XYZ file of N, CA, C and O in Angstrom:
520
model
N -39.425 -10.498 73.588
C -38.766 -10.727 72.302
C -38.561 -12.218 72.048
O -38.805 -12.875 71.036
N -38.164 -12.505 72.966
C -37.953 -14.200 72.822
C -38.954 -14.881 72.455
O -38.948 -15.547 71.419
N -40.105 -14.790 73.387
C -41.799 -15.519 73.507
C -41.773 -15.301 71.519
O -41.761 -16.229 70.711
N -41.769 -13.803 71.195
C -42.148 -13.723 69.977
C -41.320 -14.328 69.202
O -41.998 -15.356 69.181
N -40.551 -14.555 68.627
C -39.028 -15.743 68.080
C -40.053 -17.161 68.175
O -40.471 -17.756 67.182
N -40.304 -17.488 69.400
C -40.670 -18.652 69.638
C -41.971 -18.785 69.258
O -42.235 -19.987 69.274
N -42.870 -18.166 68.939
C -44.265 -17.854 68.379
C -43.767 -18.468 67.107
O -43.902 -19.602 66.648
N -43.195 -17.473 66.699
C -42.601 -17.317 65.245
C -42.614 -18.840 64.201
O -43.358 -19.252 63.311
N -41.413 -19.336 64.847
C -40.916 -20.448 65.026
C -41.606 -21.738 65.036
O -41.463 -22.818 64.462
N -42.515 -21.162 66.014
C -43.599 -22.777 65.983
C -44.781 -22.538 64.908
O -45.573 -23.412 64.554
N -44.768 -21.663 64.608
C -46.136 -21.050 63.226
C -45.716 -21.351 62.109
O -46.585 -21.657 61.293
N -44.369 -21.380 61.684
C -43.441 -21.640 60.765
C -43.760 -23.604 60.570
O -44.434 -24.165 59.706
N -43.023 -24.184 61.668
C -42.811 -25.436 62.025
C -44.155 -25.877 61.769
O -44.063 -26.883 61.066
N -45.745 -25.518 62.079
C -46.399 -25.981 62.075
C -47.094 -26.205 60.607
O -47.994 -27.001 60.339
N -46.370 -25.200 59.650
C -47.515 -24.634 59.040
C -46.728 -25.629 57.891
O -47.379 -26.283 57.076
N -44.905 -25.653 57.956
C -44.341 -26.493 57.044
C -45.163 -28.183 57.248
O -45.549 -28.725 56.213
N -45.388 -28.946 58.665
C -45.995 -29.744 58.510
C -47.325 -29.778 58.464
O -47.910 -30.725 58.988
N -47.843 -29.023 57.999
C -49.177 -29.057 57.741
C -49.101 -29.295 55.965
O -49.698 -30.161 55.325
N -48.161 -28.219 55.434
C -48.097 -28.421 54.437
C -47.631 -30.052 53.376
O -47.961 -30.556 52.303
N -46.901 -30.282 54.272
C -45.884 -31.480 54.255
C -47.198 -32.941 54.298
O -47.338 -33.928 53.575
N -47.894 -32.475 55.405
C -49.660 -34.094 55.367
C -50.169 -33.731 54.156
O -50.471 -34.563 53.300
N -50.300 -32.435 54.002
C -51.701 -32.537 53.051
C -50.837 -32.768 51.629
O -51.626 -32.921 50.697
N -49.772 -32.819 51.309
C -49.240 -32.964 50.120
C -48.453 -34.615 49.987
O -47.971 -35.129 48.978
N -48.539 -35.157 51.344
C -47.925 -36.356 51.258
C -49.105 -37.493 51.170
O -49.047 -38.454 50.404
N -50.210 -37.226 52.098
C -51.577 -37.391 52.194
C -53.156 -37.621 51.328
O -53.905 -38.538 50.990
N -53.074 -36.399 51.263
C -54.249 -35.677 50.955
C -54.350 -35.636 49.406
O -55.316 -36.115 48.813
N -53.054 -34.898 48.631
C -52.897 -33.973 47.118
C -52.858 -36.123 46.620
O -52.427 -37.191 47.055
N -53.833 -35.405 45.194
C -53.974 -36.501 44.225
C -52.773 -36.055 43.217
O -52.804 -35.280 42.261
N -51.504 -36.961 43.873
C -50.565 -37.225 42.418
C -51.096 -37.311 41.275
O -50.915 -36.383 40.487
N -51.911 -38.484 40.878
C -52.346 -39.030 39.570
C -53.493 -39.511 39.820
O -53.830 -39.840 40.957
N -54.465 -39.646 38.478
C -55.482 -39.993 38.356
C -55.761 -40.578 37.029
O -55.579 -39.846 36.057
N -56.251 -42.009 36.807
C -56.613 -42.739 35.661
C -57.147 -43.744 35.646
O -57.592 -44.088 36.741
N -57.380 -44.714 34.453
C -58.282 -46.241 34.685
C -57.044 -47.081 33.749
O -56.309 -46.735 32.825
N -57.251 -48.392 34.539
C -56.941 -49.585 34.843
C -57.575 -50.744 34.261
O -58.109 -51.195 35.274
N -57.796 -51.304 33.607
C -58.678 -52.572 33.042
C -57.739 -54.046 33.045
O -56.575 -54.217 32.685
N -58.859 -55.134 33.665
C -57.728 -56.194 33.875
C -59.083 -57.085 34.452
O -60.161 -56.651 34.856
N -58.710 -58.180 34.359
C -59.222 -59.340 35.218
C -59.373 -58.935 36.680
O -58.331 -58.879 37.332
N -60.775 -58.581 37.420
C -60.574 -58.504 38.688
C -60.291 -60.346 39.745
O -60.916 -61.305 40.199
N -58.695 -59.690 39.580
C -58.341 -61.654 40.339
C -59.095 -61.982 42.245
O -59.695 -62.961 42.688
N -58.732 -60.816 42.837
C -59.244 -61.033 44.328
C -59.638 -59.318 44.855
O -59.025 -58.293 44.555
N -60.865 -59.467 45.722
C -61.118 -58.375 46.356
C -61.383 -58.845 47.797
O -62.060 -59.854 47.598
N -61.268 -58.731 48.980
C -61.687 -58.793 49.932
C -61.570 -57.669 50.774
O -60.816 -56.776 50.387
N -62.346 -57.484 52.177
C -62.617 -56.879 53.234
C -61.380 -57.200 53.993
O -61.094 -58.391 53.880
N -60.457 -56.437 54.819
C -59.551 -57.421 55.642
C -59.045 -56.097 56.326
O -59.301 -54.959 55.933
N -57.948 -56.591 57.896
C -57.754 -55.333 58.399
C -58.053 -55.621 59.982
O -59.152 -55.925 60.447
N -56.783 -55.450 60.735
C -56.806 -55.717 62.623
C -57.579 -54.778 63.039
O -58.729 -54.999 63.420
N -56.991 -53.515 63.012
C -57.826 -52.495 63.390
C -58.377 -51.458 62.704
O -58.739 -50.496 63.382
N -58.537 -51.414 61.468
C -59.064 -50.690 60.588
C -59.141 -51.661 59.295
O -58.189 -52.004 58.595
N -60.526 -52.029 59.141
C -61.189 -52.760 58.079
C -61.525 -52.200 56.970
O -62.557 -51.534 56.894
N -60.549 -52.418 55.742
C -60.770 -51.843 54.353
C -60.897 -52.930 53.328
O -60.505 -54.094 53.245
N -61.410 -52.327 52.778
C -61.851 -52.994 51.055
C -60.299 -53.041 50.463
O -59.606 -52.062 50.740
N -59.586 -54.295 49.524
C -58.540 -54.428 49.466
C -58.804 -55.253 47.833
O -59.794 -55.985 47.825
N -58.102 -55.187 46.668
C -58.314 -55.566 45.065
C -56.995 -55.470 44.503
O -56.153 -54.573 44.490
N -57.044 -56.657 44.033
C -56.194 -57.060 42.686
C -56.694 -57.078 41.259
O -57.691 -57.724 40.936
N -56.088 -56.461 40.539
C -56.715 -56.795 39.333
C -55.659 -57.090 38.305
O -54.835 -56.205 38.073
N -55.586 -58.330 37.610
C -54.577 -58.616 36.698
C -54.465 -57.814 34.964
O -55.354 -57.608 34.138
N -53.596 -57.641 34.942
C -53.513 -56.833 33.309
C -52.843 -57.416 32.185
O -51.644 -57.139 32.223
N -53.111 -58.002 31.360
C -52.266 -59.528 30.394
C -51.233 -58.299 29.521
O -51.629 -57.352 28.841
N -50.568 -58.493 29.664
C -49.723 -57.650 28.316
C -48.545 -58.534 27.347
O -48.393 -59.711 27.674
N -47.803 -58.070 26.301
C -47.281 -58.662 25.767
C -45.797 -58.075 26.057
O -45.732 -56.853 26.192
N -44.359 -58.976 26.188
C -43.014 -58.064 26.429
C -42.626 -57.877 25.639
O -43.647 -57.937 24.953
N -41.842 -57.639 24.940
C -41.406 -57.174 23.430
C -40.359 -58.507 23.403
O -40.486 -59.388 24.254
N -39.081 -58.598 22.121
C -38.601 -59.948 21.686
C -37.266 -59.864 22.972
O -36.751 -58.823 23.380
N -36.970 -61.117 23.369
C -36.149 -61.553 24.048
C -34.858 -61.920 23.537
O -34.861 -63.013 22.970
N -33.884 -61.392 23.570
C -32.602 -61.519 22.142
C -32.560 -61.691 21.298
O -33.054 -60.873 20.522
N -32.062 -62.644 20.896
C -32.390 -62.648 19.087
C -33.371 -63.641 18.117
O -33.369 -63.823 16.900
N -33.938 -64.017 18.853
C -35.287 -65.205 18.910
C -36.381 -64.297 17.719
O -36.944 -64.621 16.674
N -36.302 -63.058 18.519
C -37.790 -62.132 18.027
C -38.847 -62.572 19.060
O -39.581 -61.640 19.388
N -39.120 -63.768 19.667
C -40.398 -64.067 20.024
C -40.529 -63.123 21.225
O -39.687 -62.854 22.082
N -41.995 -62.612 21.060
C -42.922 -61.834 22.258
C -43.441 -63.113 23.234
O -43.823 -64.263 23.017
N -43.263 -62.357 24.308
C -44.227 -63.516 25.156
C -45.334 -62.644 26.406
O -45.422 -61.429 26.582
N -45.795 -63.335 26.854
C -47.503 -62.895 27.255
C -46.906 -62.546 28.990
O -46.159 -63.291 29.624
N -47.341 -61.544 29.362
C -46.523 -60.989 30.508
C -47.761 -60.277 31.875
O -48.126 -59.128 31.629
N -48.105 -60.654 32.653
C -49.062 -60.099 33.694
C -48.740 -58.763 34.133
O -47.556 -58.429 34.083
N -49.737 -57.814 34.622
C -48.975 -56.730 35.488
C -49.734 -56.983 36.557
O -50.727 -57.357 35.933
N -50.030 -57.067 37.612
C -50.660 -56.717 39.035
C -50.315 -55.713 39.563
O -49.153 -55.321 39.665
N -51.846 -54.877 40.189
C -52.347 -54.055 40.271
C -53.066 -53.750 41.455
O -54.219 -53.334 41.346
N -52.501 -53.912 42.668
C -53.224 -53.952 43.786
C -53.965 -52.566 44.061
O -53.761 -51.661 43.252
N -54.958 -52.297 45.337
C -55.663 -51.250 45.074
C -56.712 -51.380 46.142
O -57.319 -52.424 46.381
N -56.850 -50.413 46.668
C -57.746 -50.262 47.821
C -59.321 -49.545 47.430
O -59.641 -49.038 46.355
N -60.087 -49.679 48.568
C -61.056 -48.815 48.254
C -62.372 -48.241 48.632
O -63.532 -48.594 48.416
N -61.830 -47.243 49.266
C -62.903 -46.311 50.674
C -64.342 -46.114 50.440
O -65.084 -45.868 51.390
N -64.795 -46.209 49.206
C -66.304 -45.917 49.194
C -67.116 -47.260 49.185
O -66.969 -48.007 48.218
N -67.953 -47.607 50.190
C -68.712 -49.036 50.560
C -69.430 -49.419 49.406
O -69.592 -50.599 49.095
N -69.987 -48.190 48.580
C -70.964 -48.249 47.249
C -70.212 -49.220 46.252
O -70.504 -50.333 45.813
N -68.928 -48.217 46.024
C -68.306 -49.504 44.990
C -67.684 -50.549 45.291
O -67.316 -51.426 44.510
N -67.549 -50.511 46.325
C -66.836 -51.831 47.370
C -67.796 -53.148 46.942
O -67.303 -54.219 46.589
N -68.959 -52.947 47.011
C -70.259 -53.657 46.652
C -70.157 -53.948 44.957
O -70.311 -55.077 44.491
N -69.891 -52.820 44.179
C -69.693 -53.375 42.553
C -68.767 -54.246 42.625
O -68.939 -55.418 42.292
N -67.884 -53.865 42.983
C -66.936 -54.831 42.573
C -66.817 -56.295 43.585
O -65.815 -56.989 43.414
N -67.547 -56.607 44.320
C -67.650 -57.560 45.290
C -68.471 -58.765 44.228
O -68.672 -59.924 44.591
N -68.787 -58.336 43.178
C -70.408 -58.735 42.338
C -69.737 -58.958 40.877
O -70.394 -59.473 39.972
N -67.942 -58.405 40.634
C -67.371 -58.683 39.384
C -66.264 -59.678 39.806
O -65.546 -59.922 38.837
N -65.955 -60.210 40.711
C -64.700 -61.454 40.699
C -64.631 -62.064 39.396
O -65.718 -62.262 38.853
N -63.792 -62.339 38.896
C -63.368 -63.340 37.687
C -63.968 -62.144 36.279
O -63.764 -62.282 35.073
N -64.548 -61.289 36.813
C -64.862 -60.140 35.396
C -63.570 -59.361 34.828
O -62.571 -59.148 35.516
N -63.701 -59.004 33.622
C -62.764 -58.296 33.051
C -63.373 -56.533 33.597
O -64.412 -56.221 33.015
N -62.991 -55.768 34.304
C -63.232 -54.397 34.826
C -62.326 -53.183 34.140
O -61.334 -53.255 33.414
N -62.903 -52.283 34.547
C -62.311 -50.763 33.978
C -62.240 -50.509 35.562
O -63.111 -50.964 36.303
N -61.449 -49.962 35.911
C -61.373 -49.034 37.106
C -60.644 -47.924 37.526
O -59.426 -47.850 37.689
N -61.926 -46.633 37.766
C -60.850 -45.441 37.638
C -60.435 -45.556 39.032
O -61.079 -46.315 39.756
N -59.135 -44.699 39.655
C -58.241 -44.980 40.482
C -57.905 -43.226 40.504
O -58.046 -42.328 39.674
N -57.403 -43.292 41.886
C -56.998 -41.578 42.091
C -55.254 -42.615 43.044
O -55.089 -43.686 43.630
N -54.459 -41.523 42.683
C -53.044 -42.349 43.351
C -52.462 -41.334 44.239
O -52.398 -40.201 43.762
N -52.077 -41.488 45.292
C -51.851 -40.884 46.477
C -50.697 -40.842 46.795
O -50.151 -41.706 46.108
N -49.818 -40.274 47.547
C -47.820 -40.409 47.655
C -48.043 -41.096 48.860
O -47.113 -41.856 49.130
N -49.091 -41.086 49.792
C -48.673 -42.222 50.980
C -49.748 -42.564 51.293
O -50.675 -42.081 50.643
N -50.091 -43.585 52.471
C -50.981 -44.282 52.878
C -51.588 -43.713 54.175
O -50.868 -43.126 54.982
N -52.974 -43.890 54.391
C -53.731 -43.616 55.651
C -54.311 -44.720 55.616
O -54.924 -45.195 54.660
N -54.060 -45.411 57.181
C -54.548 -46.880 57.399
C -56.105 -46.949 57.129
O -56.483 -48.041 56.704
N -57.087 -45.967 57.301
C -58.238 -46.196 57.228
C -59.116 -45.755 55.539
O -60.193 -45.997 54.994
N -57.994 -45.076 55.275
C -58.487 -45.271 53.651
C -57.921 -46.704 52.793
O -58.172 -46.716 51.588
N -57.300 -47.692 53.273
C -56.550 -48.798 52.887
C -55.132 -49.133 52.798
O -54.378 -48.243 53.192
N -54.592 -50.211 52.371
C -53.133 -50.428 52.816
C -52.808 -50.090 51.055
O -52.085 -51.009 50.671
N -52.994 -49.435 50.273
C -52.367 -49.184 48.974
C -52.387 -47.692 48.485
O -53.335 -46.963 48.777
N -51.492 -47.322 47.854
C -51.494 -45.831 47.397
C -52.157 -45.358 46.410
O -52.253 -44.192 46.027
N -52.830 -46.755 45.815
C -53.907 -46.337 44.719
C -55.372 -46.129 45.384
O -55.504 -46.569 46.526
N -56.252 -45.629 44.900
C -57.485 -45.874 46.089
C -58.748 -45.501 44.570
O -58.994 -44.387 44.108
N -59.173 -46.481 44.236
C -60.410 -46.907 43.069
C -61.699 -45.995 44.119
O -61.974 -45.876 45.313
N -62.114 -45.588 43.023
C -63.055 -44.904 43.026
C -64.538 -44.523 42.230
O -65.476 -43.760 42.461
N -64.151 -45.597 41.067
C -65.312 -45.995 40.311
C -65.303 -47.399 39.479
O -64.179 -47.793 39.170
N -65.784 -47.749 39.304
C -66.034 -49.092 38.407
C -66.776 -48.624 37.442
O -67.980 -48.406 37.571
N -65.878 -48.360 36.009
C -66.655 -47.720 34.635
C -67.578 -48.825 34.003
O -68.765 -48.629 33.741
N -66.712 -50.355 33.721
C -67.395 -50.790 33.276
C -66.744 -52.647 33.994
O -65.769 -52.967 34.674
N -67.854 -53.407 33.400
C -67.706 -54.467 33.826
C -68.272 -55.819 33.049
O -69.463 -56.124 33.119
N -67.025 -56.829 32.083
C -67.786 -57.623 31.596
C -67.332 -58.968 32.077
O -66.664 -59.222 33.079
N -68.056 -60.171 30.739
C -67.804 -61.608 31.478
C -66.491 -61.851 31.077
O -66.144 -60.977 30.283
N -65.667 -62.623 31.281
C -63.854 -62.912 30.213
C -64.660 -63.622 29.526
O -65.638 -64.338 29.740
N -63.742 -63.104 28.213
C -64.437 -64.025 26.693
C -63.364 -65.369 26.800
O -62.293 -65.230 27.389
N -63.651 -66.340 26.337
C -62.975 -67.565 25.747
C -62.997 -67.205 24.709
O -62.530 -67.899 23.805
């Protein structure tokens, strides 16, 4: 009777953390694209070497007390990214204005990269206009 309790018990325990990786892990929270100045991408990483991206996003803030005036406001956008194929596009857009779709994750696995976003395509890619 006991052995079985204790069967029980650990099938339970196992199955809650099983559930618990693949939803902290694994399950795609969100999914969308990103467009911005790609500012830096590099390779980097002690013991697990990943593809690693910034990409800047210019936006405007709305008025600052009673002035009215808007002023010009950055977002950064860091972002990892496991497939070598596009690792390579975007190695080839530095200083480009990019689209990038992105899948967003609730936690990190060192060998998929150090960010919870993880890019997964490069839609499009142009020169910055002056």
């Amino acid at each position: 009777m006991k052995a079985k309790v204790l069967t029980w018990v650990t099938l339970v325990i196992l199955l809650a953390l099983g559930i618990f990786t693949y939803f902290r892990f694994f399950y795609v929270f969100a999914d969308g694209v990103k467009a911005g100045e790609l500012n830096q991408f590099a390779y980097k990483g002690y013991v697990w070497k990943t593809y690693e991206g910034r990409l800047i996003q210019a936006g405007f803030k709305g008025s600052a007390g009673n002035l009215g005036a808007a002023s010009v406001e950055s977002y950064i956008f860091d972002f990892s990214v496991a497939d070598e194929e596009v690792a390579n596009e975007l190695m080839r857009c530095s200083g480009k204005n990019v689209e990038l779709h992105y899948k967003e994750y609730l936690g990190r696995l060192p060998w998929r990269g150090m960010q919870k976003h993880i890019v997964d395509k490069v839609i499009s890619s142009s020169p910055i206009s002056e």
